[in-house]
Short mmCIF file of C-alpha atoms and ligand atoms in Angstrom, two decimals:
data_model
loop_
_atom_site.label_atom_id
_atom_site.label_comp_id
_atom_site.label_asym_id
_atom_site.label_seq_id
_atom_site.Cartn_x
_atom_site.Cartn_y
_atom_site.Cartn_z
CA UNK A 1 30.07 13.13 49.51
CA UNK A 2 30.70 14.95 53.21
CA UNK A 3 29.28 13.87 56.29
CA UNK A 4 27.89 16.36 58.79
CA UNK A 5 27.42 16.03 62.68
CA UNK A 6 26.35 18.81 65.53
CA UNK A 7 27.70 17.35 68.70
CA UNK A 8 27.03 18.74 72.02
CA UNK A 9 30.36 19.28 74.02
CA UNK A 10 29.53 19.26 77.99
CA UNK A 11 33.40 19.56 79.36
CA UNK A 12 31.80 20.45 82.82
CA UNK A 13 34.14 20.47 85.61
CA UNK A 14 37.57 19.20 87.30
CA UNK A 15 39.79 17.78 84.86
CA UNK A 16 36.85 17.98 82.19
CA UNK A 17 37.42 20.83 80.21
CA UNK A 18 41.33 19.63 79.74
CA UNK A 19 40.44 16.13 78.54
CA UNK A 20 37.28 17.03 76.14
CA UNK A 21 40.22 19.77 74.55
CA UNK A 22 42.39 16.49 73.46
CA UNK A 23 39.15 14.77 72.76
CA UNK A 24 38.25 17.35 69.99
CA UNK A 25 41.34 17.98 68.63
CA UNK A 26 41.25 13.98 67.68
CA UNK A 27 37.70 14.70 65.93
CA UNK A 28 38.67 17.11 63.85
CA UNK A 29 41.80 15.49 62.36
CA UNK A 30 39.86 12.01 61.70
CA UNK A 31 37.44 14.13 60.13
CA UNK A 32 39.70 16.14 57.74
CA UNK A 33 41.26 12.20 57.10
CA UNK A 34 37.32 11.10 56.01
CA UNK A 35 35.48 13.63 55.09
CA UNK A 36 33.47 14.05 58.42
CA UNK A 37 32.59 17.88 59.75
CA UNK A 38 31.71 18.29 63.15
CA UNK A 39 29.98 21.47 64.43
CA UNK A 40 30.31 21.63 67.85
CA UNK A 41 28.39 23.10 70.72
CA UNK A 42 29.58 23.62 73.94
CA UNK A 43 26.86 23.47 77.15
CA UNK A 44 27.30 23.77 80.67
CA UNK A 45 26.36 21.17 82.76
CA UNK A 46 27.57 20.14 86.77
CA UNK A 47 29.33 22.72 88.34
CA UNK A 48 30.07 25.00 85.85
CA UNK A 49 26.04 25.39 84.98
CA UNK A 50 25.86 25.71 88.72
CA UNK A 51 28.25 28.80 89.08
CA UNK A 52 26.77 30.15 85.93
CA UNK A 53 23.03 29.81 86.52
CA UNK A 54 22.33 28.33 89.45
CA UNK A 55 21.63 24.94 88.70
CA UNK A 56 23.45 21.47 87.22
CA UNK A 57 21.11 21.62 84.36
CA UNK A 58 20.02 24.68 82.79
CA UNK A 59 16.90 23.81 80.37
CA UNK A 60 19.05 25.24 77.52
CA UNK A 61 21.61 22.66 77.46
CA UNK A 62 18.90 20.00 77.69
CA UNK A 63 17.77 22.03 74.49
CA UNK A 64 21.15 21.67 72.85
CA UNK A 65 21.67 18.28 73.18
CA UNK A 66 18.06 18.00 71.99
CA UNK A 67 18.94 19.23 68.83
CA UNK A 68 22.13 17.43 68.45
CA UNK A 69 23.32 14.12 66.80
CA UNK A 70 25.37 13.07 69.68
CA UNK A 71 26.37 14.10 72.74
CA UNK A 72 30.34 14.48 74.11
CA UNK A 73 30.56 14.51 78.05
CA UNK A 74 33.64 14.85 80.29
CA UNK A 75 33.26 15.19 83.82
CA UNK A 76 31.46 16.71 86.48
CA UNK A 77 31.53 17.12 89.98
CA UNK A 78 33.97 18.99 92.88
CA UNK A 79 34.07 19.95 96.26
CA UNK A 80 32.63 22.89 96.00
CA UNK A 81 29.29 21.60 95.13
CA UNK A 82 29.25 18.14 97.54
CA UNK A 83 27.55 20.34 100.59
CA UNK A 84 25.02 21.48 98.07
CA UNK A 85 21.66 20.33 98.70
CA UNK A 86 20.67 17.09 96.77
CA UNK A 87 18.55 19.02 93.72
CA UNK A 88 21.57 21.17 93.13
CA UNK A 89 24.26 19.14 92.97
CA UNK A 90 26.04 18.39 90.06
CA UNK A 91 25.27 14.36 90.05
CA UNK A 92 21.39 15.87 89.68
CA UNK A 93 22.36 17.66 86.49
CA UNK A 94 23.54 13.79 85.33
CA UNK A 95 20.84 11.89 86.07
CA UNK A 96 18.59 14.76 84.62
CA UNK A 97 20.23 14.49 81.56
CA UNK A 98 20.46 10.64 81.60
CA UNK A 99 16.30 10.54 82.24
CA UNK A 100 15.82 14.12 79.93
CA UNK A 101 17.29 12.20 77.08
CA UNK A 102 15.37 8.71 77.60
CA UNK A 103 19.21 7.03 77.77
CA UNK A 104 17.97 3.78 79.78
CA UNK A 105 21.08 1.74 77.83
CA UNK A 106 24.48 1.93 79.32
CA UNK A 107 27.66 0.00 77.88
CA UNK A 108 30.84 0.11 79.62
CA UNK A 109 33.31 -1.94 78.00
CA UNK A 110 36.58 -3.06 80.23
CA UNK A 111 38.90 -4.52 77.96
CA UNK A 112 42.26 -4.78 79.55
CA UNK A 113 45.00 -3.82 76.80
CA UNK A 114 48.05 -5.79 76.66
CA UNK A 115 50.27 -2.43 77.10
CA UNK A 116 49.12 -1.86 80.93
CA UNK A 117 49.06 -5.42 81.69
CA UNK A 118 51.23 -4.23 84.73
CA UNK A 119 48.97 -1.32 85.47
CA UNK A 120 45.93 -3.63 87.17
CA UNK A 121 46.11 -4.67 90.83
CA UNK A 122 45.46 -7.86 89.93
CA UNK A 123 47.73 -10.73 89.04
CA UNK A 124 48.63 -11.18 85.37
CA UNK A 125 47.36 -14.42 84.79
CA UNK A 126 44.41 -13.35 86.35
CA UNK A 127 43.38 -10.57 83.87
CA UNK A 128 45.17 -11.12 80.98
CA UNK A 129 42.50 -11.49 78.58
CA UNK A 130 39.60 -9.73 79.99
CA UNK A 131 37.17 -8.37 77.71
CA UNK A 132 33.54 -7.57 79.69
CA UNK A 133 31.13 -4.98 78.53
CA UNK A 134 28.63 -4.11 81.33
CA UNK A 135 25.07 -2.96 80.38
CA UNK A 136 23.87 -0.80 83.10
CA UNK A 137 20.14 0.26 82.94
CA UNK A 138 20.33 3.93 83.49
CA UNK A 139 17.08 5.47 83.86
CA UNK A 140 15.18 3.13 86.34
CA UNK A 141 15.63 1.23 89.66
CA UNK A 142 16.10 2.70 92.73
CA UNK A 143 17.91 5.48 91.06
CA UNK A 144 14.40 6.87 90.15
CA UNK A 145 11.77 4.96 91.99
CA UNK A 146 9.02 6.25 93.89
CA UNK A 147 8.81 7.07 97.01
CA UNK A 148 12.06 8.95 97.84
CA UNK A 149 12.74 11.00 100.24
CA UNK A 150 13.76 11.73 104.06
CA UNK A 151 11.09 11.22 105.93
CA UNK A 152 9.69 12.28 109.39
CA UNK A 153 7.95 9.16 110.99
CA UNK A 154 4.85 9.64 113.90
CA UNK A 155 7.19 9.51 116.73
CA UNK A 156 9.67 12.86 115.53
CA UNK A 157 12.40 9.98 113.58
CA UNK A 158 13.79 10.77 110.51
CA UNK A 159 13.22 7.63 107.54
CA UNK A 160 15.35 8.00 104.31
CA UNK A 161 13.09 5.87 101.54
CA UNK A 162 14.43 4.87 98.59
CA UNK A 163 12.16 2.75 95.97
CA UNK A 164 13.89 -0.20 93.82
CA UNK A 165 11.37 -0.90 90.82
CA UNK A 166 11.53 -2.10 87.45
CA UNK A 167 8.34 -2.62 85.08
CA UNK A 168 8.33 -5.40 82.61
CA UNK A 169 9.29 -3.11 80.06
CA UNK A 170 11.62 -1.37 81.40
CA UNK A 171 13.21 -4.67 81.78
CA UNK A 172 13.13 -6.14 78.31
CA UNK A 173 14.04 -2.92 76.61
CA UNK A 174 17.59 -3.63 78.58
CA UNK A 175 17.77 -7.02 78.06
CA UNK A 176 17.14 -7.07 74.54
CA UNK A 177 19.91 -4.00 74.25
CA UNK A 178 22.21 -6.43 76.42
CA UNK A 179 21.15 -9.88 74.23
CA UNK A 180 21.82 -7.47 71.05
CA UNK A 181 25.72 -6.80 72.52
CA UNK A 182 26.42 -10.08 73.58
CA UNK A 183 25.31 -11.66 69.91
CA UNK A 184 27.77 -9.32 68.81
CA UNK A 185 30.57 -10.40 71.13
CA UNK A 186 31.28 -14.20 72.35
CA UNK A 187 27.52 -14.85 72.96
CA UNK A 188 27.61 -15.14 76.97
CA UNK A 189 25.38 -12.99 78.58
CA UNK A 190 25.40 -13.17 82.76
CA UNK A 191 22.54 -11.19 84.57
CA UNK A 192 23.09 -9.96 87.80
CA UNK A 193 20.29 -9.67 90.36
CA UNK A 194 19.22 -10.08 93.74
CA UNK A 195 16.90 -12.53 93.61
CA UNK A 196 17.12 -14.23 96.73
CA UNK A 197 16.00 -11.47 98.43
CA UNK A 198 14.26 -8.75 96.06
CA UNK A 199 10.80 -9.36 94.30
CA UNK A 200 12.07 -6.41 91.79
CA UNK A 201 15.03 -8.49 91.19
CA UNK A 202 12.74 -12.34 90.43
CA UNK A 203 10.64 -10.05 88.28
CA UNK A 204 14.06 -9.31 86.26
CA UNK A 205 15.36 -12.66 86.32
CA UNK A 206 12.23 -13.94 85.01
CA UNK A 207 11.72 -11.46 82.08
CA UNK A 208 15.66 -12.14 81.18
CA UNK A 209 14.90 -16.05 81.44
CA UNK A 210 11.67 -15.36 78.98
CA UNK A 211 13.73 -13.28 76.61
CA UNK A 212 16.53 -16.01 76.09
CA UNK A 213 13.89 -17.95 74.33
CA UNK A 214 13.99 -14.76 71.29
CA UNK A 215 18.10 -15.34 71.35
CA UNK A 216 18.72 -18.92 71.29
CA UNK A 217 22.45 -18.81 69.78
CA UNK A 218 23.05 -16.54 73.09
CA UNK A 219 24.03 -18.47 76.18
CA UNK A 220 21.99 -17.04 79.48
CA UNK A 221 23.26 -16.87 82.94
CA UNK A 222 22.50 -15.81 86.07
CA UNK A 223 24.31 -14.64 89.10
CA UNK A 224 23.74 -12.87 92.48
CA UNK A 225 25.37 -9.54 92.69
CA UNK A 226 26.98 -10.20 95.54
CA UNK A 227 28.30 -13.41 94.00
CA UNK A 228 29.12 -11.09 90.81
CA UNK A 229 31.37 -9.04 92.58
CA UNK A 230 33.16 -11.58 94.40
CA UNK A 231 33.70 -13.54 90.59
CA UNK A 232 34.85 -10.41 89.26
CA UNK A 233 37.85 -10.43 90.97
CA UNK A 234 38.21 -13.64 91.23
CA UNK A 235 37.77 -15.06 87.61
CA UNK A 236 37.15 -12.11 85.52
CA UNK A 237 37.81 -14.36 82.51
CA UNK A 238 34.52 -15.84 82.64
CA UNK A 239 32.53 -12.66 81.56
CA UNK A 240 31.59 -11.72 78.11
CA UNK A 241 28.40 -9.51 78.49
CA UNK A 242 26.51 -8.51 81.99
CA UNK A 243 23.53 -6.94 81.80
CA UNK A 244 21.97 -5.36 85.24
CA UNK A 245 20.02 -2.74 87.23
CA UNK A 246 21.37 0.45 87.70
CA UNK A 247 22.42 0.58 91.18
CA UNK A 248 24.02 -2.65 90.60
CA UNK A 249 25.83 -1.97 87.59
CA UNK A 250 27.07 1.41 88.93
CA UNK A 251 28.96 -0.55 91.41
CA UNK A 252 30.06 -3.36 88.80
CA UNK A 253 31.40 -1.50 86.67
CA UNK A 254 33.52 -0.03 88.75
CA UNK A 255 34.43 -3.27 89.95
CA UNK A 256 34.95 -4.29 86.02
CA UNK A 257 36.92 -0.72 85.37
CA UNK A 258 39.37 -1.53 87.76
CA UNK A 259 40.45 -5.11 86.50
CA UNK A 260 42.33 -3.19 83.57
CA UNK A 261 44.39 -0.95 85.38
CA UNK A 262 42.78 2.25 85.42
CA UNK A 263 39.62 3.70 85.33
CA UNK A 264 41.48 6.77 83.40
CA UNK A 265 41.21 4.07 79.95
CA UNK A 266 37.32 3.47 80.32
CA UNK A 267 34.75 5.06 77.52
CA UNK A 268 31.07 4.31 78.12
CA UNK A 269 28.19 4.81 75.99
CA UNK A 270 24.70 5.79 77.29
CA UNK A 271 21.87 5.17 74.81
CA UNK A 272 17.95 5.82 74.39
CA UNK A 273 15.59 4.89 71.43
CA UNK A 274 16.63 7.54 69.43
CA UNK A 275 19.68 10.14 68.88
CA UNK A 276 21.38 11.70 70.81
CA UNK A 277 23.06 9.45 72.65
CA UNK A 278 25.50 10.57 75.44
CA UNK A 279 29.37 9.33 75.30
CA UNK A 280 31.76 9.89 78.28
CA UNK A 281 34.52 8.53 80.35
CA UNK A 282 33.64 6.24 83.53
CA UNK A 283 36.04 7.62 85.37
CA UNK A 284 35.41 11.23 87.45
CA UNK A 285 36.70 14.83 87.37
CA UNK A 286 39.28 14.30 89.80
CA UNK A 287 39.38 17.87 90.99
CA UNK A 288 42.74 16.99 92.36
CA UNK A 289 44.88 17.11 89.52
CA UNK A 290 42.57 19.29 87.50
CA UNK A 291 43.81 22.80 85.40
CA UNK A 292 47.79 20.89 85.83
CA UNK A 293 47.88 19.08 82.88
CA UNK A 294 48.41 15.55 84.78
CA UNK A 295 44.99 14.38 83.32
CA UNK A 296 44.64 10.93 81.15
CA UNK A 297 42.82 11.78 78.08
CA UNK A 298 42.25 8.52 76.61
CA UNK A 299 39.05 7.58 77.79
CA UNK A 300 37.31 10.51 77.01
CA UNK A 301 39.20 9.97 73.29
CA UNK A 302 37.98 6.22 73.34
CA UNK A 303 34.26 7.92 74.40
CA UNK A 304 34.63 10.41 71.06
CA UNK A 305 35.90 6.87 69.47
CA UNK A 306 32.25 5.04 70.55
CA UNK A 307 30.66 7.68 69.96
CA UNK A 308 31.39 7.86 65.84
CA UNK A 309 31.03 3.63 66.22
CA UNK A 310 27.69 3.38 68.37
CA UNK A 311 26.11 7.05 68.01
CA UNK A 312 27.21 8.37 64.72
CA UNK A 313 27.44 4.64 62.46
CA UNK A 314 30.98 5.68 61.90
CA UNK A 315 33.27 2.44 62.72
CA UNK A 316 36.15 3.23 60.52
CA UNK A 317 36.53 6.46 61.94
CA UNK A 318 36.13 4.72 65.20
CA UNK A 319 39.00 2.18 64.32
CA UNK A 320 40.98 4.98 63.45
CA UNK A 321 40.76 5.93 67.24
CA UNK A 322 41.65 3.09 69.07
CA UNK A 323 44.40 2.13 66.97
CA UNK A 324 45.89 5.52 67.53
CA UNK A 325 45.51 5.31 70.94
CA UNK A 326 47.39 1.05 70.69
CA UNK A 327 49.81 3.12 68.72
CA UNK A 328 50.80 5.45 71.85
CA UNK A 329 50.48 2.92 74.36
CA UNK A 330 52.81 0.49 72.06
CA UNK A 331 55.15 3.37 72.01
CA UNK A 332 55.37 3.68 75.67
CA UNK A 333 53.77 6.95 75.96
CA UNK A 334 52.09 7.30 79.65
CA UNK A 335 50.18 9.54 81.58
CA UNK A 336 50.70 9.36 85.47
CA UNK A 337 47.76 6.91 86.37
CA UNK A 338 49.18 4.60 84.07
CA UNK A 339 52.89 4.78 84.20
CA UNK A 340 55.53 2.41 84.80
CA UNK A 341 58.98 1.89 84.82
CA UNK A 342 60.94 2.88 81.82
CA UNK A 343 57.80 4.48 79.95
CA UNK A 344 57.51 7.86 78.65
CA UNK A 345 55.39 10.02 81.00
CA UNK A 346 53.48 12.69 79.47
CA UNK A 347 51.03 15.22 80.46
CA UNK A 348 47.60 15.66 79.24
CA UNK A 349 48.29 17.82 76.09
CA UNK A 350 51.69 16.11 75.41
CA UNK A 351 49.46 12.78 74.94
CA UNK A 352 46.59 14.59 72.73
CA UNK A 353 49.81 15.60 70.30
CA UNK A 354 51.38 12.03 70.73
CA UNK A 355 47.95 10.84 69.10
CA UNK A 356 47.68 13.44 66.13
CA UNK A 357 51.08 12.30 65.32
CA UNK A 358 49.94 8.34 65.39
CA UNK A 359 46.32 9.46 63.61
CA UNK A 360 48.69 11.17 61.30
CA UNK A 361 51.25 7.81 60.76
CA UNK A 362 54.13 10.19 61.58
C1 LIG B 401 28.61 6.96 87.24
C2 LIG B 401 28.52 7.83 88.65
C3 LIG B 401 27.35 8.15 88.50
C4 LIG B 401 26.02 7.14 88.76
C5 LIG B 401 26.86 9.18 89.56
C6 LIG B 401 28.15 10.39 89.37
C7 LIG B 401 25.76 9.73 89.87
O1 LIG B 401 28.99 7.11 89.43
O2 LIG B 401 28.29 7.51 85.92
O3 LIG B 401 28.72 5.46 87.43
O4 LIG B 401 26.07 6.74 89.97
O5 LIG B 401 25.70 7.14 87.93
MG1 LIG B 402 29.77 5.12 89.38
#
């Protein structure tokens, strides 16, 4: 029997529409091969939504997302909207989507592909074999804590305030996702905090330590965030799964991404208690190369694979897409961001065509 899924597409801004087009083509081909049908509905988010409706996350977009099995997002933002007030910024739309769908768990794998080792700015022996999963808390911490704002003090001076706060329940639910993820990997979990300074981190560490008793097969360790940043660059292979809060996860996932050479290769999954999850590349909208057919669509395509694996429970389809990506890289096909000597330079569309060929076994 054919399986049918409703997918919301949020192409967003910059290179978003170009890379999304490639991912959709790839999904269609894999769907045909495996008797899976997709009903795609496109909706507005970010700058594109601001231009069309005046707000970065129109209520209609959230409703379309809620009515779907999964959401595939490309990227948001651009110079044009950078000076708008905060509530009208593209980023606010993305944060609203995460909060609106209850997506508290963000999985950001950083795996170095042997074909791209020379694209990393670190030495081959340091990064060879790196395979890290960053589990970032996504709907709490300092991104959402109250009070927040820029207030005026009694002396008339302005004071900016944000609040880093986590409840036990928030820590436990992301902790469980991380322990489960580690269990499916190499059974090592490193929890990252700043408990030498912050109370919120002390609670975080206490809860993680407590949770570990439920997962005796997983080895839990703790690092302060500053040390974790250093260790990621010094000896990244010591890490398997990392769990951390919203802000630390934002920063460490970019650092982990760069170990692999190009942030243009990395997908992510944002999951809540139930459908739909949101699947998006870790990279941004790259306004400087938008519309020029230069973008690397592989992180978007790998995000579609994560959608199949984590959102729709279609691991065979996910495997096929990931294999096709490896195959084109093996053949030497490269977009500009991952180009190295002797390889075959391709634009975004041509990379899409190469993937379709690889999928079709030709
Ligand atoms: C990310 C981004 C976002 C974040 C921005 C665009 C709001 O940096 O997904 O990592 O800070 O979470
Ligand atoms: Mg970030």
